[in-house]
Amino acid sequence: MTLPDLDPLLRPRSVAVVGASLTNPTNVGSRTLHQLRRFFAGRTYLVHPRGTGEDTVTDLASLPEIVDLLVVAVPAPAVVPVVAEGARLGIRAALIFTSGFAEGGAEGAAAQAQLQRIAAETGMLINGPNTIGFMNLHDRTLATFFLPPDIELPAAGPVAIVSQSGALATYIDEMARDRGIAPGWLVTTGNEAGVTVTDCLAYLVERPEVAVLAATSEGMRDPQVFVRVATRAAQLNKPFVFVKAGRSAAGRAAAQSHTASISGGDEVFDAVCRQYGVLRADSLEQALDWLSVFQTQRRLAGERIGLLTGSGGGGVMMADVAHDVGLDVATTPPADQELIEQWIPSFGSAVNPVDVTAQAIASGVGNYRRILQTLVHSTGFDCVAVGSGLRGPQAVEVAEKVAATYLETDKPFALTWYSTNQDSRRIMVDAGVPTYQDPTRAIGALGALRRFQEQLGRITEEPVRVPDRARAARARTLLGDDPALTEAASKSLLGLYGLPVVQESVATTVEGAVAAAEAMAAYPVAVKVLSVDLPHKSDVGGVRLGVADAAGVRHASEGILADVAERRPDARIEGLVVQQMAPSGVELVCGMHRDPVFGPVVTVGLGGVLVELFADVALCKAPLTRQHAQSALAEVAGGRLMSNSRGISPDQADAIADIMVRLGDLAVELPEIAEIDVNPLIVSRSGVVAADALVGLS
Amino acid sequence: MTLPDLDPLLRPRSVAVVGASLTNPTNVGSRTLHQLRRFFAGRTYLVHPRGTGEDTVTDLASLPEIVDLLVVAVPAPAVVPVVAEGARLGIRAALIFTSGFAEGGAEGAAAQAQLQRIAAETGMLINGPNTIGFMNLHDRTLATFFLPPDIELPAAGPVAIVSQSGALATYIDEMARDRGIAPGWLVTTGNEAGVTVTDCLAYLVERPEVAVLAATSEGMRDPQVFVRVATRAAQLNKPFVFVKAGRSAAGRAAAQSHTASISGGDEVFDAVCRQYGVLRADSLEQALDWLSVFQTQRRLAGERIGLLTGSGGGGVMMADVAHDVGLDVATTPPADQELIEQWIPSFGSAVNPVDVTAQAIASGVGNYRRILQTLVHSTGFDCVAVGSGLRGPQAVEVAEKVAATYLETDKPFALTWYSTNQDSRRIMVDAGVPTYQDPTRAIGALGALRRFQEQLGRITEEPVRVPDRARAARARTLLGDDPALTEAASKSLLGLYGLPVVQESVATTVEGAVAAAEAMAAYPVAVKVLSVDLPHKSDVGGVRLGVADAAGVRHASEGILADVAERRPDARIEGLVVQQMAPSGVELVCGMHRDPVFGPVVTVGLGGVLVELFADVALCKAPLTRQHAQSALAEVAGGRLMSNSRGISPDQADAIADIMVRLGDLAVELPEIAEIDVNPLIVSRSGVVAADALVGLS
């Protein structure tokens, strides 16, 4: 996979702006040129037909150099000619602010298609149209118009944020700044005629000054690049936070088969995030909550959290949240308890949550500082969360102590500050203390860090599969012209890919069925009608279970043919299937379907009637590793399928994971197969076996 | 149920403060007296041995009147004598600030027990000790020490808040004020030697000036009062929000039986909240989010939400949240679309979410105002959510338009304001606009209102059951001295309470079992060992299923006795049970256990092996109505059990609800029964029947 080098676009050495006004400083182009000229170290040019003066030219061809980046802020009809001219001159990147393209009707869409053609034909990097540009604070490059004209150059922090939506980016910038998050990069992509959110992420993940990635988008244009970015982020130990809008729209994408109906597109995106370690946030606010902790670049050495509160009830709430996010409210080491006890009243607690009581704070903040220090330096805790809130001048005093103590440690730390005193809040935010208004958010952010670190070792690159052409060719002989394979053909196909299936035999007559059962010698058997017209054969009397002997097979076969003839006289009957009765055990469903975005997806969940009742199916993008499959399996039934004594054993889980990997390989090798539904996949003491299967073609 | 009249405590006509300092104005008593004297219309007295001057006396006995309320701020050792003296003089209420009682060791606990005795013996209303008091703004009574000395009298809003924890109450007060929530009542209860959180709620729910109740507590001392408050709140159309700390602690309360292990105490509290319409918030922040909407006292006329945004991506996020909380993102009526379209660029959207685009706002706020008005006055929407955010002076302009439009309508309305401009935020908060930083919270609050209204009609008072003594006496003849009943006795007991159970017969010999089966004439049958020592009889070879005839029963009976003798030679064998084979169908589990707080609880969930895998059991406090049972059933499998085509029918649901109600009656009538586990309860075309049951005694 070759990804574009975005240096000319995002780290230009020189910039020309077309569309800045000579007279109106509030025009989009003028505002951008103003911000560029305030801080940018490279050369900037104004291109204007009536322009005169230094670094000003009347047309692109008169530029004294081939600039890296062309900023386009001309009216919509002029955009394509300007960009085409720039490309012709050899300018390698264009940033197009102008709106009214694909988002504004057929004419706009046609113009955008022309821009896409220019990008494809010339390799020009096109950001936009309908973008608000970007800020690269590391290179002091503010290529955007949304900032106040007199804004000071914000500090360049380790966070890089990419947003398709410009308006959301301005919200994010505003809210981030208020929390002391200073994104070193903030890039918007707008209509994405050329460069996409994932292109930018793929570029930024490799930048050494970037330690944390965050992005928001409605769509997902390059799923492969997305997976690549996620694995690179994990390899480089960089948290990658994603906020995807459009969950409800995705939910509407109802699927046809009963497997697909319970795993629409958004569940697939969610599953890919888990599979490749992307931390999906529910909201912009939650993403920013997490970034406050991630930008500190502190890491957990373990899962023990020390809690400090001035309120017993608050401490209990903090402990609840810590438990929810998988942190361990460990007991304060005895030596530290002794230390703390000398600074708190007898009705406080040094155990954990440490409750200093409101009285202890009121009686002076010196001891509060000592207690805080004891907690952050304790060998008993890997991170610390503090909840506090005061009115008046004491708020500032406490804030100073918290900030100073925060800087003494490199343990992850999160503060809940129940105070609207802005001065005190500012002191802590400026010191870099992750500061929140509720422990669900403060400790939730530490929980996101825990989750990031916990999954880090598991994330590997997407597995590469070399198709087995001979096997694929053999498989294709089993696919007919009907939209679905018969059960027998479905099982043969699965058998070809190494899936264990129950023993069975097909007969075209009642006597043939009896002979087949006798030859199989595996009573009790099941007898089923074979017909491509009857996908739900038990509903029409086409199934007899637990048949004990030859006479029984004869009786069952006759009964089936009579019942089916009566209820579905139109159905084409191909014969009868005699089948070894599957062992009894836990019934799973395992399958494959194709997501419009991410392609083949392997599913696993509880089987039988329950698959629909619970809609509790875990997913994996194919191709997949055994570890991916195991992780998905570990999600089924809220983790209870794997951990419960009545669930499945590690050996059985291995066998199921192997089946899932094989289903993924099959999906990659045979794109004409639209979906597979193995239901039930029976997990018993004697192993794992597919008792029934349905394969659908596209 | 008689509840105390808290007027003397919370609406006193006169107050005496003991423990205010003559020289130190920052002492707890002095601060309280100061706040009382600033605003309170009744008489206030300072009681101090060396005190002189107007409204100052040297001891309680010298008070010129029997005051309503005694405020106690003396050191811990002096508290009991002062309170006892007050009670002796006939003072009806005491507010005790002093700490160091039950929370501070054995001596404190003993002193608190003395206070409890005084309360019990004299009927004195005791708030505290270790409380920070209360604010009753309607009567201008600030009986607390935590407020700054120069605070202005806050406005008295329709919200009443009760908090056991004083420190949390100060946080709540601070955060609420910042959001424009002005609680008319804020009451804390501390150690609750007398008055509890639920006592206060029971008093406040009846107050005409209270329109919204909110409370937070770690424990739940009066579950009956809690249920009473909840039903009164519903009857009076007052939302009741509760934040309960201690979820994780509750989770630790591991239960013994396998039913109880999946429904610990916190799940019971959660279930009671749903059953009686209490809106349980996950955090203080979420509770305040909801109160912002509730305090407006606006109501939804339907579920259609109009969304207004300046960002396409933001609109998608808003739609996602609206969908999550059950609001309908209905299409803007065509006439309103036409209106809106004239004020937005062609690349905006008037459909819903209405996207005015950043450009439309930038070009002047007049049109923005018109669009807002169109939305709030549209007949197509029952509520409106707006997302916006601007920097600089335009933020104030937009805020003024939003505030003005908000006041033009009485539809529920929530604003996401992505701006840190405090002036603009203040304008809206002061106008009463519920204002948030993220749409998950803004629209989440409208969702809480929807949920409140949706459940309002369903909440009725707890049903009253008159025990059937004759039935209870008959039932008691079935209970032996063993901790668990045999299956046969368990079924007889259930049968006595009208539960349908499968037909069965007990035999003491193999031949007796054969005869029983022949007499029953309901082949196939199951044969099972009968032994109080073998609760899990299938694990020791004690069960044979699907036995087809007399010979089979003989063979099965011999096999069972041999297997059990080999595997559990110690077990006392009482005989063999011959049982009609249950029909096949959906298997549920239905049961009863006793919660340490709420008493008998009826459970229902998916049965068989899955009950442990899924831990998906819905609960109801007993006694219960059929509607309670139906609501619980509707929660099973995320609602899919009732709505799915492979789930259960309305008739079947009726039958199950009837069984649940009967189990609840049984639990109320027979307190010696600790738990009941009906597993499986089989739901088939032929009805609902208990196939197996286990009854445990306490």
mmCIF file of C-alpha atoms in Angstrom, chain A residues 99 103-104 146 148 165 167-168 170-171 173-175 178 216 218 243 245-248 283-285 310-314 316-317 319-320 323-324 347 388-389 391 418-421 437-438 440-441 606 609-610 612-616 637 640-641 644 646, chain B residues 99 103-104 146 148 165 167-168 170-171 173-175 178 216 218 243 245-248 283-285 310-314 316-317 319-320 323-324 347 388-389 391 418-421 437-438 440-441 606 609-610 612-616 637 640-641 644 646:
data_model
loop_
_atom_site.group_PDB
_atom_site.id
_atom_site.type_symbol
_atom_site.label_atom_id
_atom_site.label_comp_id
_atom_site.label_asym_id
_atom_site.label_seq_id
_atom_site.Cartn_x
_atom_site.Cartn_y
_atom_site.Cartn_z
ATOM 1 C CA SER A 99 -18.047 25.688 -0.875
ATOM 2 C CA GLU A 103 -22.719 19.233 -1.195
ATOM 3 C CA GLY A 104 -24.556 21.732 -3.410
ATOM 4 C CA PHE A 146 -11.515 30.456 11.251
ATOM 5 C CA PRO A 148 -9.622 35.396 15.377
ATOM 6 C CA SER A 165 -16.196 18.565 9.064
ATOM 7 C CA ALA A 167 -17.512 23.327 11.663
ATOM 8 C CA LEU A 168 -16.898 20.451 14.065
ATOM 9 C CA THR A 170 -13.807 24.757 15.107
ATOM 10 C CA TYR A 171 -15.898 23.394 17.981
ATOM 11 C CA ASP A 173 -10.509 23.564 18.746
ATOM 12 C CA GLU A 174 -12.522 25.819 21.036
ATOM 13 C CA MET A 175 -13.368 23.091 23.533
ATOM 14 C CA ASP A 178 -10.497 25.451 27.172
ATOM 15 C CA THR A 216 -13.953 12.399 13.507
ATOM 16 C CA GLU A 218 -19.211 10.586 9.071
ATOM 17 C CA VAL A 243 -15.591 9.664 16.890
ATOM 18 C CA ALA A 245 -21.075 10.084 13.417
ATOM 19 C CA GLY A 246 -23.884 8.236 11.647
ATOM 20 C CA ARG A 247 -24.557 5.382 14.027
ATOM 21 C CA SER A 248 -28.307 5.576 13.602
ATOM 22 C CA SER A 283 -19.084 11.900 21.649
ATOM 23 C CA LEU A 284 -16.689 14.771 21.028
ATOM 24 C CA GLU A 285 -16.801 15.505 24.732
ATOM 25 C CA GLY A 310 -13.144 15.221 50.670
ATOM 26 C CA SER A 311 -16.513 13.492 50.760
ATOM 27 C CA GLY A 312 -17.319 9.942 51.734
ATOM 28 C CA GLY A 313 -20.187 9.791 49.261
ATOM 29 C CA GLY A 314 -17.945 11.183 46.531
ATOM 30 C CA VAL A 316 -17.965 5.764 46.866
ATOM 31 C CA MET A 317 -18.969 7.249 43.508
ATOM 32 C CA ALA A 319 -14.873 3.693 43.465
ATOM 33 C CA ASP A 320 -17.959 2.737 41.439
ATOM 34 C CA HIS A 323 -14.672 -0.582 39.065
ATOM 35 C CA ASP A 324 -16.714 0.085 35.913
ATOM 36 C CA PHE A 347 -13.819 10.028 61.098
ATOM 37 C CA SER A 388 -12.403 18.053 45.336
ATOM 38 C CA GLY A 389 -14.255 21.322 45.193
ATOM 39 C CA ARG A 391 -15.423 28.008 47.000
ATOM 40 C CA TYR A 418 -16.421 20.458 41.617
ATOM 41 C CA SER A 419 -15.855 24.168 41.539
ATOM 42 C CA THR A 420 -16.805 26.895 39.137
ATOM 43 C CA ASN A 421 -13.965 29.060 40.384
ATOM 44 C CA GLN A 437 -16.428 18.136 36.407
ATOM 45 C CA ASP A 438 -17.436 14.574 37.261
ATOM 46 C CA THR A 440 -17.356 9.377 35.614
ATOM 47 C CA ARG A 441 -15.386 11.464 33.140
ATOM 48 C CA LEU A 606 -24.924 -18.006 20.550
ATOM 49 C CA VAL A 609 -33.473 -19.529 18.344
ATOM 50 C CA LEU A 610 -31.394 -17.288 20.569
ATOM 51 C CA GLU A 612 -32.287 -13.525 16.990
ATOM 52 C CA LEU A 613 -33.478 -13.034 20.521
ATOM 53 C CA PHE A 614 -30.165 -11.721 21.702
ATOM 54 C CA ALA A 615 -28.574 -10.253 18.626
ATOM 55 C CA ASP A 616 -25.423 -10.975 20.536
ATOM 56 C CA ALA A 637 -22.554 -13.134 26.024
ATOM 57 C CA ARG A 640 -19.531 -15.232 29.923
ATOM 58 C CA LEU A 641 -19.341 -17.791 27.127
ATOM 59 C CA ASN A 644 -18.473 -19.398 32.688
ATOM 60 C CA ARG A 646 -21.130 -23.927 31.627
ATOM 61 C CA SER B 99 -19.208 15.341 63.624
ATOM 62 C CA GLU B 103 -18.575 7.661 61.562
ATOM 63 C CA GLY B 104 -15.867 8.040 64.236
ATOM 64 C CA PHE B 146 -21.301 26.205 54.107
ATOM 65 C CA PRO B 148 -20.014 32.368 51.836
ATOM 66 C CA SER B 165 -23.618 13.596 52.195
ATOM 67 C CA ALA B 167 -19.837 17.524 50.999
ATOM 68 C CA LEU B 168 -21.644 16.243 47.909
ATOM 69 C CA THR B 170 -21.959 21.615 48.480
ATOM 70 C CA TYR B 171 -20.645 20.295 45.140
ATOM 71 C CA ASP B 173 -25.089 23.441 44.949
ATOM 72 C CA GLU B 174 -22.015 24.898 43.250
ATOM 73 C CA MET B 175 -22.484 23.005 39.987
ATOM 74 C CA ASP B 178 -23.430 27.461 37.486
ATOM 75 C CA THR B 216 -28.354 11.148 46.313
ATOM 76 C CA GLU B 218 -25.172 5.655 49.538
ATOM 77 C CA VAL B 243 -28.086 9.123 42.127
ATOM 78 C CA ALA B 245 -23.492 5.581 45.097
ATOM 79 C CA GLY B 246 -22.204 2.146 45.967
ATOM 80 C CA ARG B 247 -22.909 0.211 42.812
ATOM 81 C CA SER B 248 -19.634 -1.672 42.961
ATOM 82 C CA SER B 283 -23.569 10.519 37.971
ATOM 83 C CA LEU B 284 -24.182 13.872 39.626
ATOM 84 C CA GLU B 285 -23.388 15.499 36.289
ATOM 85 C CA GLY B 310 -24.448 24.831 11.859
ATOM 86 C CA SER B 311 -22.471 21.709 10.976
ATOM 87 C CA GLY B 312 -23.532 18.721 8.909
ATOM 88 C CA GLY B 313 -21.378 16.411 10.992
ATOM 89 C CA GLY B 314 -22.780 17.862 14.182
ATOM 90 C CA VAL B 316 -25.544 13.607 12.267
ATOM 91 C CA MET B 317 -24.215 13.278 15.815
ATOM 92 C CA ALA B 319 -29.543 12.535 15.149
ATOM 93 C CA ASP B 320 -27.585 9.571 16.533
ATOM 94 C CA HIS B 323 -32.304 7.915 18.091
ATOM 95 C CA ASP B 324 -30.502 6.473 21.113
ATOM 96 C CA PHE B 347 -25.677 23.417 0.332
ATOM 97 C CA SER B 388 -24.071 25.934 17.836
ATOM 98 C CA GLY B 389 -20.801 27.555 18.774
ATOM 99 C CA ARG B 391 -16.220 32.854 18.972
ATOM 100 C CA TYR B 418 -19.723 24.669 21.740
ATOM 101 C CA SER B 419 -18.287 27.908 22.973
ATOM 102 C CA THR B 420 -16.261 28.906 25.991
ATOM 103 C CA ASN B 421 -17.473 32.471 25.702
ATOM 104 C CA GLN B 437 -21.366 21.243 26.010
ATOM 105 C CA ASP B 438 -22.267 18.122 24.050
ATOM 106 C CA THR B 440 -25.172 13.510 24.110
ATOM 107 C CA ARG B 441 -25.984 15.466 27.243
ATOM 108 C CA LEU B 606 -34.108 -16.866 29.657
ATOM 109 C CA VAL B 609 -27.797 -23.165 30.582
ATOM 110 C CA LEU B 610 -28.234 -19.623 29.308
ATOM 111 C CA GLU B 612 -25.775 -18.121 33.723
ATOM 112 C CA LEU B 613 -24.244 -17.293 30.384
ATOM 113 C CA PHE B 614 -26.305 -14.200 29.959
ATOM 114 C CA ALA B 615 -27.157 -13.122 33.471
ATOM 115 C CA ASP B 616 -30.063 -11.513 31.709
ATOM 116 C CA ALA B 637 -33.134 -10.094 26.089
ATOM 117 C CA ARG B 640 -36.460 -9.045 22.004
ATOM 118 C CA LEU B 641 -38.193 -11.824 23.904
ATOM 119 C CA ASN B 644 -39.247 -11.043 18.220
ATOM 120 C CA ARG B 646 -39.500 -16.358 17.646
#
